PDB file of C-alpha atoms in Angstrom:
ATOM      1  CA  UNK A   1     115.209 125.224  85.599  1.00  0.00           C
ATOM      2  CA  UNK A   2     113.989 125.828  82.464  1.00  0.00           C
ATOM      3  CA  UNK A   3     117.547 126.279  80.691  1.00  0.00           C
ATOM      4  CA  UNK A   4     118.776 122.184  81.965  1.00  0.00           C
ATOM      5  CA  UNK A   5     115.472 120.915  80.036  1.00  0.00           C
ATOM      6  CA  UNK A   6     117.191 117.195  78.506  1.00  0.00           C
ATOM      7  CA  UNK A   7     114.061 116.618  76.464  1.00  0.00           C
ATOM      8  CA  UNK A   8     112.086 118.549  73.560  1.00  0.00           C
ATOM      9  CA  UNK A   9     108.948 118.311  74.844  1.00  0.00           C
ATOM     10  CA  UNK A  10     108.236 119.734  77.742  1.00  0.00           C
ATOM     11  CA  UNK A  11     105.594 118.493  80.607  1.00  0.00           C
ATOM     12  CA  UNK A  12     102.441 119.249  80.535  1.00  0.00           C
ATOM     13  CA  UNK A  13     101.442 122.517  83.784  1.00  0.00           C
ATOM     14  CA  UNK A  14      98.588 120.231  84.902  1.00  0.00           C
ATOM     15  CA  UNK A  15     101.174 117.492  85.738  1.00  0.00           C
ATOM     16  CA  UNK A  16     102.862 119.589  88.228  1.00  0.00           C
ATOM     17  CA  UNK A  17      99.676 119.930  90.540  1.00  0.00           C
ATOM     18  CA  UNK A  18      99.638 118.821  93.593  1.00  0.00           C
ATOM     19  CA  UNK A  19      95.556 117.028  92.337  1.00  0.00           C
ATOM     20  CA  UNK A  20      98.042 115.117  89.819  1.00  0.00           C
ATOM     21  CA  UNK A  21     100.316 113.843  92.454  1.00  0.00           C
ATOM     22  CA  UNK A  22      97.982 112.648  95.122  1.00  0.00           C
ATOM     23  CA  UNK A  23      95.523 111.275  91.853  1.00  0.00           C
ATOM     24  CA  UNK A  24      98.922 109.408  90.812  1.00  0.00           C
ATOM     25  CA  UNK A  25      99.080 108.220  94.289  1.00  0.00           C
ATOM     26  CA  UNK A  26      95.679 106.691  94.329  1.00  0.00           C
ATOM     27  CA  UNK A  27      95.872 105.250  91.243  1.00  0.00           C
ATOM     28  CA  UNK A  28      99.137 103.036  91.944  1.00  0.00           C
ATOM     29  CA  UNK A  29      97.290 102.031  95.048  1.00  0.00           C
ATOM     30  CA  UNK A  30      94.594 100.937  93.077  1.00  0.00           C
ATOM     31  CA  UNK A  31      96.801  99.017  90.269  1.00  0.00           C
ATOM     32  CA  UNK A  32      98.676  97.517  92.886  1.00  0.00           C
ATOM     33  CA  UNK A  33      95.277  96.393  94.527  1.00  0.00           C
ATOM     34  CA  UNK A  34      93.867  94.924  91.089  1.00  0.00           C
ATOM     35  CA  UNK A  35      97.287  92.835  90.537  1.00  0.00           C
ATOM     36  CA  UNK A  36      96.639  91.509  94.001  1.00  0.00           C
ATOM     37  CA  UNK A  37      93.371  90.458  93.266  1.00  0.00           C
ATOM     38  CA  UNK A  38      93.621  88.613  89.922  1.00  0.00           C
ATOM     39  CA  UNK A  39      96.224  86.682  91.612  1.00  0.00           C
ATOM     40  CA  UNK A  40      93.438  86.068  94.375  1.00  0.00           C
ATOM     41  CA  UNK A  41      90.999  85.164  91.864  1.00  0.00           C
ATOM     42  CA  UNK A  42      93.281  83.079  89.962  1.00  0.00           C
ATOM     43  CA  UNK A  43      93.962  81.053  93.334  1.00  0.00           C
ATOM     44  CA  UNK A  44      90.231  80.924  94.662  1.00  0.00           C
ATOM     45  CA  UNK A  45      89.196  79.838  91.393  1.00  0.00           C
ATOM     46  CA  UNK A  46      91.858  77.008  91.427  1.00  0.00           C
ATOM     47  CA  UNK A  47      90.142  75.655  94.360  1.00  0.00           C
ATOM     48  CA  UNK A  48      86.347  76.359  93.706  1.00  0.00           C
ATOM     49  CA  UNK A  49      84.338  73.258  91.548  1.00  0.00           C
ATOM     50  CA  UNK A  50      84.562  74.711  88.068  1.00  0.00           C
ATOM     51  CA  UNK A  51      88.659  73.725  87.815  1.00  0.00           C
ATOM     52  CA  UNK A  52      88.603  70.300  86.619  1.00  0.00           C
ATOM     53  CA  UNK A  53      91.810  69.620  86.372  1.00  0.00           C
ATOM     54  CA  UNK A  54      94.804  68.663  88.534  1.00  0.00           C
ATOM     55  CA  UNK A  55      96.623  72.007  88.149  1.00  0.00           C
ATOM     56  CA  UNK A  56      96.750  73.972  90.635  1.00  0.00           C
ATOM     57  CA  UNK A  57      97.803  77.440  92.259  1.00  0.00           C
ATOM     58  CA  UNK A  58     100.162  76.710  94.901  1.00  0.00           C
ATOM     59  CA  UNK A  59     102.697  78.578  96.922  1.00  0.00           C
ATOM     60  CA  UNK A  60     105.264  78.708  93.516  1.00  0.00           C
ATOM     61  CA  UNK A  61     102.862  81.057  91.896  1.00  0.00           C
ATOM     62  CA  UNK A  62     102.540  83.187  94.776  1.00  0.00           C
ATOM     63  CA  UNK A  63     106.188  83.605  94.377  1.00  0.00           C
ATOM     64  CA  UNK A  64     106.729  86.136  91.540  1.00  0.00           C
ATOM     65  CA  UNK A  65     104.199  88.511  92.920  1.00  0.00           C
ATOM     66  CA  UNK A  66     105.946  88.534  96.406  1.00  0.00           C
ATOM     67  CA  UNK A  67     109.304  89.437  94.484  1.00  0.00           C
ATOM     68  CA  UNK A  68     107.299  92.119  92.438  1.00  0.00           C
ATOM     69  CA  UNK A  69     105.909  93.840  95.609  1.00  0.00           C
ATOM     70  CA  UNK A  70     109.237  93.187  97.441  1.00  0.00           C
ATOM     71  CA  UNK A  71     110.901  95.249  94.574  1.00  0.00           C
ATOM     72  CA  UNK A  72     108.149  97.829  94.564  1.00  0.00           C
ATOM     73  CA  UNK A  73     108.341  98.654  98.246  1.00  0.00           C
ATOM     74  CA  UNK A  74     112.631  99.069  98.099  1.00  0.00           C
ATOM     75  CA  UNK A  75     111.714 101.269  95.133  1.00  0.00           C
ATOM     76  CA  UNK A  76     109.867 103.741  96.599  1.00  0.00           C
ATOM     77  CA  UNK A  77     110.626 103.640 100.044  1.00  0.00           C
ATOM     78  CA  UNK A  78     114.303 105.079  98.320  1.00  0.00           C
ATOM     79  CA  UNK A  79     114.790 108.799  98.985  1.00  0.00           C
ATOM     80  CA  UNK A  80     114.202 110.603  95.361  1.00  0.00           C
ATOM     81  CA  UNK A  81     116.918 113.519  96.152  1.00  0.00           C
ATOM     82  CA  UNK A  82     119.179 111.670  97.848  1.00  0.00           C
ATOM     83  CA  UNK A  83     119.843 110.175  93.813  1.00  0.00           C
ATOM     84  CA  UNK A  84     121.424 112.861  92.242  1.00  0.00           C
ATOM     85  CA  UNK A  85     125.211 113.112  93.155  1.00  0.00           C
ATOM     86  CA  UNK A  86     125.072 116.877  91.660  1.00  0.00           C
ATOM     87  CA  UNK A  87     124.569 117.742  95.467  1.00  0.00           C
ATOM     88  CA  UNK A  88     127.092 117.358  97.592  1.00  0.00           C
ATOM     89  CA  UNK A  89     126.231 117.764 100.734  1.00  0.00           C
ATOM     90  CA  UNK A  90     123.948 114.687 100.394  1.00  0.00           C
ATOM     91  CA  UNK A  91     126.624 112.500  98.496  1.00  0.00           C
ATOM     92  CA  UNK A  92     129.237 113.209 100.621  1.00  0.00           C
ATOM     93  CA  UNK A  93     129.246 110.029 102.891  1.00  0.00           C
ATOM     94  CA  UNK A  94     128.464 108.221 100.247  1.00  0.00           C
ATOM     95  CA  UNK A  95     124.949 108.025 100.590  1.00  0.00           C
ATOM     96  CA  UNK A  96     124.220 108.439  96.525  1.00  0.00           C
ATOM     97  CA  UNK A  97     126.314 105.027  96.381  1.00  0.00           C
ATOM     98  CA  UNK A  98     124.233 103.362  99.017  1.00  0.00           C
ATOM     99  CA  UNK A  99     120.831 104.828  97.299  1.00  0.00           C
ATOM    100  CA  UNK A 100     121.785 103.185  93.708  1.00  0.00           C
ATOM    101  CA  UNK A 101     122.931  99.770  94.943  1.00  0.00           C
ATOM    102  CA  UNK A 102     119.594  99.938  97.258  1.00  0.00           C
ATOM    103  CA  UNK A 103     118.049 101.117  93.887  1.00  0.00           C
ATOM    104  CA  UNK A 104     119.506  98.741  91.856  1.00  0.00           C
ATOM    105  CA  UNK A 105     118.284  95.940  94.107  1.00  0.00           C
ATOM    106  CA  UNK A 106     115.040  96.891  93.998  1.00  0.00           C
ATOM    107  CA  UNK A 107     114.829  96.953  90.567  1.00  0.00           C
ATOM    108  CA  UNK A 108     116.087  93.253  90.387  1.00  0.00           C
ATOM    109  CA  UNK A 109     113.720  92.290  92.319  1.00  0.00           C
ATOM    110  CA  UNK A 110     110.679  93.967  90.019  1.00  0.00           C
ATOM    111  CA  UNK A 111     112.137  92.469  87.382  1.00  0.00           C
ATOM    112  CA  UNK A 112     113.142  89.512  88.837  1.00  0.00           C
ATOM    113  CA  UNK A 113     109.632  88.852  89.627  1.00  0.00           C
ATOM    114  CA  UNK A 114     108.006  89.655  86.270  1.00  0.00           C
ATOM    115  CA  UNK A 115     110.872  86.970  85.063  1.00  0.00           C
ATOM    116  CA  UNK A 116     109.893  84.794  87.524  1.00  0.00           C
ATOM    117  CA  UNK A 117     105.693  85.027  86.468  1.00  0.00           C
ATOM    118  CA  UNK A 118     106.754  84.453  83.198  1.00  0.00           C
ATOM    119  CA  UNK A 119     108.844  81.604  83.802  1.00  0.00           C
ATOM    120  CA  UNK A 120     105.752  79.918  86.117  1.00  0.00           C
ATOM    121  CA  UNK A 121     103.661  80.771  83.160  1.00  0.00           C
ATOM    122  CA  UNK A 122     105.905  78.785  80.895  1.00  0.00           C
ATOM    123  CA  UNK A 123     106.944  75.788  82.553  1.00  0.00           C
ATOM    124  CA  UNK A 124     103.640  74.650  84.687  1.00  0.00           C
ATOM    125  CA  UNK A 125     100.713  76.129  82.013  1.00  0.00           C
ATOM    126  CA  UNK A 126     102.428  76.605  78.341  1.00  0.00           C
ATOM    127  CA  UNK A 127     104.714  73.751  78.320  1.00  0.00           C
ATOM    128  CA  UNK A 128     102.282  70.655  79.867  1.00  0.00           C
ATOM    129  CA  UNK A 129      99.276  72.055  77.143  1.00  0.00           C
ATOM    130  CA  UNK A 130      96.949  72.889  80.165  1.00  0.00           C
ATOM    131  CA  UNK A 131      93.894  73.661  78.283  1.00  0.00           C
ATOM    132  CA  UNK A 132      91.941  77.233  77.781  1.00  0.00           C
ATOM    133  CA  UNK A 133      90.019  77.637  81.330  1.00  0.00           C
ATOM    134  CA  UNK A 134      93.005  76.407  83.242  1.00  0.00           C
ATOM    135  CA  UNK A 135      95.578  77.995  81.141  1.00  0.00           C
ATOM    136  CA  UNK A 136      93.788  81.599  82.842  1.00  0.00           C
ATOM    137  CA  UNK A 137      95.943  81.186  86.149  1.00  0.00           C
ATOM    138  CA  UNK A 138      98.958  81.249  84.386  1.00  0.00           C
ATOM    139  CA  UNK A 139      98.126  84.509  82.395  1.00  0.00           C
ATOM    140  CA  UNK A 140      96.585  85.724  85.726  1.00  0.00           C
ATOM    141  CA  UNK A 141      99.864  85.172  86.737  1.00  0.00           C
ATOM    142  CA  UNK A 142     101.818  87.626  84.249  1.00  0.00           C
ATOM    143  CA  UNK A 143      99.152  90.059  84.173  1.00  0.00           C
ATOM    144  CA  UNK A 144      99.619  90.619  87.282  1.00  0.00           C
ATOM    145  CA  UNK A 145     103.590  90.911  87.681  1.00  0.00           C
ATOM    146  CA  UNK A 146     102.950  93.246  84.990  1.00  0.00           C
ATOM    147  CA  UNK A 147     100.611  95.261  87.111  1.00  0.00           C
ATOM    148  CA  UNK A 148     103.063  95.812  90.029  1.00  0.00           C
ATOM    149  CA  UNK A 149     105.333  96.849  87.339  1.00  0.00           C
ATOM    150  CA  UNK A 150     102.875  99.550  86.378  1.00  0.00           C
ATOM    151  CA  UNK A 151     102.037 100.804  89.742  1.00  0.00           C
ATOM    152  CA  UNK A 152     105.268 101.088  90.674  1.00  0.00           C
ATOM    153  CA  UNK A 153     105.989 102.978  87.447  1.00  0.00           C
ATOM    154  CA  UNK A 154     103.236 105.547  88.429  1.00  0.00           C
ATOM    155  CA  UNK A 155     104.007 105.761  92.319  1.00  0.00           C
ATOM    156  CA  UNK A 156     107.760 106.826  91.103  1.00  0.00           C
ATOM    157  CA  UNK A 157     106.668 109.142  88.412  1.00  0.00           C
ATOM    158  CA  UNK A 158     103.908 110.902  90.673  1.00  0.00           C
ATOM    159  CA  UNK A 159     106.807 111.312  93.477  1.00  0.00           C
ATOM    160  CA  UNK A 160     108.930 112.999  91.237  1.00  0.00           C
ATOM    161  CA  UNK A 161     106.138 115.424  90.016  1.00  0.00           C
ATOM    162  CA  UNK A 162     106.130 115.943  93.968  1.00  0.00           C
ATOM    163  CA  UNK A 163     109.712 117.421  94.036  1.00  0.00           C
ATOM    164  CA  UNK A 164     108.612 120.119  91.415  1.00  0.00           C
ATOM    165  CA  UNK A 165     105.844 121.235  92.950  1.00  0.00           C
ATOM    166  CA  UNK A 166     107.628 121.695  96.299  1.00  0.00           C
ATOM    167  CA  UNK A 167     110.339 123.477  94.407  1.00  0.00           C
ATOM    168  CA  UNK A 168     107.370 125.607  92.561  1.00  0.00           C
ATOM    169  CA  UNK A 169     106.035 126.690  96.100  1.00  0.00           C
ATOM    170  CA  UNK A 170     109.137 127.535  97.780  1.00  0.00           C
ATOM    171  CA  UNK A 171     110.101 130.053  95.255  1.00  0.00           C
TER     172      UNK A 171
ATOM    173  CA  UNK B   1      81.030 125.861 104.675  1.00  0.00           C
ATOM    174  CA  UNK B   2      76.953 126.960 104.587  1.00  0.00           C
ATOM    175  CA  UNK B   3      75.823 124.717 101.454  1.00  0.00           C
ATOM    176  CA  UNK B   4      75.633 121.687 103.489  1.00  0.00           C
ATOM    177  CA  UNK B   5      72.391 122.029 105.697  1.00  0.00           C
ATOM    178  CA  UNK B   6      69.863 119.617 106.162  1.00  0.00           C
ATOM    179  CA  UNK B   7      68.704 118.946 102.849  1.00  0.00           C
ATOM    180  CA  UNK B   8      72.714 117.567 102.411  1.00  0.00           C
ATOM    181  CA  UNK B   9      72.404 115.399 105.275  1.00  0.00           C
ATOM    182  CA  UNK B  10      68.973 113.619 104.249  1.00  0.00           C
ATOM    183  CA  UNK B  11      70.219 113.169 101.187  1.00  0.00           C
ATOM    184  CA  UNK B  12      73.688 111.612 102.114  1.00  0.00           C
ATOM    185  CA  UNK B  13      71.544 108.981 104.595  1.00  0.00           C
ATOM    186  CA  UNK B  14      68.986 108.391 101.887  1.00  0.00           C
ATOM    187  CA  UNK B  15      72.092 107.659  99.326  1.00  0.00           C
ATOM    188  CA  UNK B  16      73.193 105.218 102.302  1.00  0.00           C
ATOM    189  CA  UNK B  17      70.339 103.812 103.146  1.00  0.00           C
ATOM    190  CA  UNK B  18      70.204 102.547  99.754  1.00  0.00           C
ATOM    191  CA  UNK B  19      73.766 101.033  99.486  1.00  0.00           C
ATOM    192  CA  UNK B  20      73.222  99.068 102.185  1.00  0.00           C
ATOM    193  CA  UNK B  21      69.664  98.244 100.869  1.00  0.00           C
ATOM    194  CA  UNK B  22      71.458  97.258  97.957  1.00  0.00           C
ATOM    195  CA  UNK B  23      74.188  94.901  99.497  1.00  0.00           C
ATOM    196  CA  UNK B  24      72.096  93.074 102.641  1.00  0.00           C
ATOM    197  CA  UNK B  25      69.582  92.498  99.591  1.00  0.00           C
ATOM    198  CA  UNK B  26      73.023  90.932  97.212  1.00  0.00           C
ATOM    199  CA  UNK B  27      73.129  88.908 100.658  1.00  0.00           C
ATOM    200  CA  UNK B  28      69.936  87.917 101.763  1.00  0.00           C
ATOM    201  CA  UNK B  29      68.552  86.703  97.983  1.00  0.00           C
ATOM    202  CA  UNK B  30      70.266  84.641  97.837  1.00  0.00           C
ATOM    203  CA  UNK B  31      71.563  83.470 101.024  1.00  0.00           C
ATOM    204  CA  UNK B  32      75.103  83.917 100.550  1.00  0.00           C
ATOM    205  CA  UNK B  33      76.902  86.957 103.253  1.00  0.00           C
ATOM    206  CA  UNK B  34      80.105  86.772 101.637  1.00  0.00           C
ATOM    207  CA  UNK B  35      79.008  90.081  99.740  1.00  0.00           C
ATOM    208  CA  UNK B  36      79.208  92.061 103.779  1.00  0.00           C
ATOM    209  CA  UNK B  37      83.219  92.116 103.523  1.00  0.00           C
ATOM    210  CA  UNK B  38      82.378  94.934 101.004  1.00  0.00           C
ATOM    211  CA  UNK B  39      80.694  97.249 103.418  1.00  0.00           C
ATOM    212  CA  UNK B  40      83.524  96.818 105.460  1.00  0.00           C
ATOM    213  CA  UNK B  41      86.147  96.978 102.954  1.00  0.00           C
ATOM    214  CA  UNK B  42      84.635 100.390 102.131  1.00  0.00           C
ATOM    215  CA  UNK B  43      84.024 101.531 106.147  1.00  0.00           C
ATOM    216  CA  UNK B  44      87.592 101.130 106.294  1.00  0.00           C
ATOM    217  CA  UNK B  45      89.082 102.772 103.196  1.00  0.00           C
ATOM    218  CA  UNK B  46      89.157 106.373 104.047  1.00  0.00           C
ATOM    219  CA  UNK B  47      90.796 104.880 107.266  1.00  0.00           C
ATOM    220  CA  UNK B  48      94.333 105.048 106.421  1.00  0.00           C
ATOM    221  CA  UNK B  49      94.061 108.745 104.636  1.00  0.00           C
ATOM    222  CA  UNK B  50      92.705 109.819 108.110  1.00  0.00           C
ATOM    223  CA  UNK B  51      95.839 108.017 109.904  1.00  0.00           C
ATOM    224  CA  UNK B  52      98.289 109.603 107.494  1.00  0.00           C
ATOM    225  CA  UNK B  53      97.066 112.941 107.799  1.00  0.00           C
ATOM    226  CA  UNK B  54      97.010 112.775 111.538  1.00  0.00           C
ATOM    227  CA  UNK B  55     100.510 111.572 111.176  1.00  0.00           C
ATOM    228  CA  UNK B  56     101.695 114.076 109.307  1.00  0.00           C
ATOM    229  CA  UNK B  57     102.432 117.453 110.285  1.00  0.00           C
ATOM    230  CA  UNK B  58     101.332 120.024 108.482  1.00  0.00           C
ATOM    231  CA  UNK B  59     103.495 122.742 109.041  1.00  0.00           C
ATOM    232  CA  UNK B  60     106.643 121.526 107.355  1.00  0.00           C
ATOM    233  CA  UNK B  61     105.405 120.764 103.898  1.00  0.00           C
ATOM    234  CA  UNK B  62     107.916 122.285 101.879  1.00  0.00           C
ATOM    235  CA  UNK B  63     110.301 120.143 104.161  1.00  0.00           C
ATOM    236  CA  UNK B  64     108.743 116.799 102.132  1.00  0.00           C
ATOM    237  CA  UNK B  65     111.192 114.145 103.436  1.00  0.00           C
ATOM    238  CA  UNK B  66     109.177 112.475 106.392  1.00  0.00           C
ATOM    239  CA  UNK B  67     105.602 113.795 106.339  1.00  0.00           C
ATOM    240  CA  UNK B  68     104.800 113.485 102.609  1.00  0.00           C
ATOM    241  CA  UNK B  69     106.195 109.928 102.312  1.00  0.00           C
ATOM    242  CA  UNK B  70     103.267 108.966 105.268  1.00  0.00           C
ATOM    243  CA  UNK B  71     100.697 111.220 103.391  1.00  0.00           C
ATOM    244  CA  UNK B  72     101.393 108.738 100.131  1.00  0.00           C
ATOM    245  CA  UNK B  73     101.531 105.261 101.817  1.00  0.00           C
ATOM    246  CA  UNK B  74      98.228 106.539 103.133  1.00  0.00           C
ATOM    247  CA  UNK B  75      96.670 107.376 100.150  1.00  0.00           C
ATOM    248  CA  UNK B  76      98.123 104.638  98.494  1.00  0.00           C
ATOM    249  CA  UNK B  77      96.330 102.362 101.299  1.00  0.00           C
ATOM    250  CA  UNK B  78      93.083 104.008 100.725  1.00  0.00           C
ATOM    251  CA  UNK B  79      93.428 103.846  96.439  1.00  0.00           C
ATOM    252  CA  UNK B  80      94.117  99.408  97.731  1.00  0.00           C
ATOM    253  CA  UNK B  81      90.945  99.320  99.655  1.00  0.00           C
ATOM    254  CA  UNK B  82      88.655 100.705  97.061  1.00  0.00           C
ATOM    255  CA  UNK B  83      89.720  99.092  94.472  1.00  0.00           C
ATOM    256  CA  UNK B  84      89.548  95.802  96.709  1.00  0.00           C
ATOM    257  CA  UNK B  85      85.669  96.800  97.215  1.00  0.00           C
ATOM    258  CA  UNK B  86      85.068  96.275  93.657  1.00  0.00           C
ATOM    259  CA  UNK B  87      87.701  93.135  93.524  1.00  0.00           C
ATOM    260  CA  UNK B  88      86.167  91.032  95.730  1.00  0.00           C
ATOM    261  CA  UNK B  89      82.568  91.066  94.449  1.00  0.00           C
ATOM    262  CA  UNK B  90      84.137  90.229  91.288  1.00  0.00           C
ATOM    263  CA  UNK B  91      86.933  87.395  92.687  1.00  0.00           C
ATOM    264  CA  UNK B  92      83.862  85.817  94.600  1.00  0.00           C
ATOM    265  CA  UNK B  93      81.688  85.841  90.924  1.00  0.00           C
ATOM    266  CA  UNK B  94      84.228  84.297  89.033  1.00  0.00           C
ATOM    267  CA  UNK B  95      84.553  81.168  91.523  1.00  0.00           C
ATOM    268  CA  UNK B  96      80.919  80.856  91.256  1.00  0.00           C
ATOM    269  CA  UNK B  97      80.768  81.642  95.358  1.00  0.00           C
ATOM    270  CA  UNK B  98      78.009  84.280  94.358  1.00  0.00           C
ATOM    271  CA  UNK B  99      75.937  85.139  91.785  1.00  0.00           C
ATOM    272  CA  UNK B 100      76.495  87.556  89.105  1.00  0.00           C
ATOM    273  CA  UNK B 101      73.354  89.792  89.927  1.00  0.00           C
ATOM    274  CA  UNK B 102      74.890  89.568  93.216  1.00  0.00           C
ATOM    275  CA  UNK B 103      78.139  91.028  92.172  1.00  0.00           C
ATOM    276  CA  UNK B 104      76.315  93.703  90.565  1.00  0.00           C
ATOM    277  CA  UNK B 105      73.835  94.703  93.507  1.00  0.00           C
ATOM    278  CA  UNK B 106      77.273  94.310  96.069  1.00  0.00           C
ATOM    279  CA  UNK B 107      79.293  96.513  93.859  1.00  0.00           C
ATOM    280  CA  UNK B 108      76.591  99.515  92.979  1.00  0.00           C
ATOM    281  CA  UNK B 109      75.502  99.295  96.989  1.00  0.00           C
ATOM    282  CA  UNK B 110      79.155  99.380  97.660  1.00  0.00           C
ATOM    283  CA  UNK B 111      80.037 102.378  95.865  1.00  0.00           C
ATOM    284  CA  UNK B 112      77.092 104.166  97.338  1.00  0.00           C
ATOM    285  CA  UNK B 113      78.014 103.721 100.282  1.00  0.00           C
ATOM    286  CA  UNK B 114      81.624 104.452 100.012  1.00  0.00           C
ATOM    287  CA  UNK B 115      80.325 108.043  97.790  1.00  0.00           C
ATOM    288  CA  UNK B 116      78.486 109.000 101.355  1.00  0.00           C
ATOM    289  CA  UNK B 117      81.384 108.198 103.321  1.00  0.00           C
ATOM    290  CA  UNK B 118      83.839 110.515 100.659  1.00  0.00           C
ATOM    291  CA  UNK B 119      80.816 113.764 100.614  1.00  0.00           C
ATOM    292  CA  UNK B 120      80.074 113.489 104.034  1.00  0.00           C
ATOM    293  CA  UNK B 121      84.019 113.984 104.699  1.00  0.00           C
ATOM    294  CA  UNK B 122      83.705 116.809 102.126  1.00  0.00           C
ATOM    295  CA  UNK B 123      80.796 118.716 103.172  1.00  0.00           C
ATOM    296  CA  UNK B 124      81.445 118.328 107.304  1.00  0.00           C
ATOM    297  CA  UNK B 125      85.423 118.681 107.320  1.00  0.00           C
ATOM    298  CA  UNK B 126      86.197 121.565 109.779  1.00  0.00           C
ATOM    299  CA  UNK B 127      87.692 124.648 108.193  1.00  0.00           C
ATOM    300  CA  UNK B 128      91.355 124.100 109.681  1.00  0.00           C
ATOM    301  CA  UNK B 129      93.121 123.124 106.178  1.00  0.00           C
ATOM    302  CA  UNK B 130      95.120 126.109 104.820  1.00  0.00           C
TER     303      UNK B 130
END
């Protein structure tokens, strides 16, 4: 293990315990629980009396965040080992091929969706000049593409701590 | 485990009794019972990490392809519902619905309770884990 190291610096031991893993866990939960709720808040506070103006959050800007989450449940619902094509007991039928284009597909939709938040962002906030107080939803909006992006990000790096320390105890 | 007698348990249900002091009050001042949904958001957080570890079976651990995936979605549920105690206080601020002192009381009383619910679990879990 330690002689097919790829990078110079090596992980830290306390990343490798199973606290780590299950604290990684909980913490994606949570980021994926805060970018649910500024998108909340941006919508409830579309609706309550201090939005003046005629822009609103409708079913559009719900739309990136569904194609975030969408992307972030393919992710990780992906079976880590079945990845590597090294094995070949797993690859044989081809199931390494099927992982990546599942993979890949997954990813597109992530990104699809922070592309899509972005794009919302642009064309109904930047481009009409909403003004300061309204102009919030809209960065609502990206901030929280960009927090599915992060959970996910943690929920795939504290499942692959997982396969190490499984490896760790069955030695 | 011997360290949690009685003096644990009046303290938990004094820590309790406060929290929900805390929240009926973030209520009942001032007249608004949206602030409730967080003493059920946090009654029903430890919920899934309860499910999932029912779920799962123990015994094949090192085997990590079915039960470990439950185990996470579970705690991943549970890390969603707290954070989703402290959210909604603060969504329901924002839009004016409540007040800001409000928020403040909901969220303190709120974590209170939700630090009983977590010790109690700690302190009274039978000795079965190994």
């Amino acid at each position: 293990m330690e002689e097919d190291r790829l990078w110079k610096f090596r992980k830290p031991v306390w990343l490798n315990s199973a606290w780590a893993r299950s604290a990684g866990v909980y913490s994606a939960g949570a980021l994926f629980s805060l970018a649910f709720y500024i998108l909340m808040d941006a919508a409830v506070w579309s609706k309550s009396p201090l939005n003046g103006s005629n822009v609103h959050v409708t079913f559009v800007d719900w739309l990136p965040l569904i194609f975030s989450s969408l992307g972030m449940l393919i992710i990780n619902s992906v079976e880590k080992a079945r990845l590597s094509a090294d094995s070949f007991s797993y690859s044989g039928s081809g199931v390494a091929w099927k992982a990546r284009v599942v993979l890949f597909l997954g990813f597109a939709a992530l990104a699809g969706g922070m592309a899509g938040g972005v794009t919302v962002f642009v064309l109904k906030f930047v481009v009409p000049e909403v003004e300061w107080p309204m102009l919030g939803m809209g960065v609502e909006n990206v901030v929280a593409n960009a927090l599915v992006m992060l959970s996910s990000v943690v929920l795939w790096v504290s499942q692959n701590m997982e396969d190490e320390y499984s490896y760790n105890l069955s030695l | 485990m011997p360290a949690a007698g009685l003096k644990t348990i009046i303290a938990l249900s004094f820590v309790l009794a406060i929290g929900f002091l805390l929240v009926i009050l973030s209520c009942a001042l001032y007249k608004v019972y949206y602030p409730l949904l967080v003493v059920a958001t946090y009654v029903i957080a430890p919920v899934p990490n309860w499910i999932a570890g029912r779920v799962s079976n123990p015994d094949d651990f090192v085997e990590s392809a079915g039960g470990s995936g439950v185990l996470d979605l579970g705690r991943f549920c549970t890390g969603f519902l707290f954070v989703m105690g402290i959210a909604l206080p603060a969504v329901l601020a924002h839009s004016n619905l409540i007040n800001i002192a409000a928020m403040v009381m909901s969220i303190i009383g709120g974590l209170l309770i939700y630090g009983t619910i977590v010790s109690f679990g700690m302190f009274f879990q039978e000795e079965q884990e190994f």
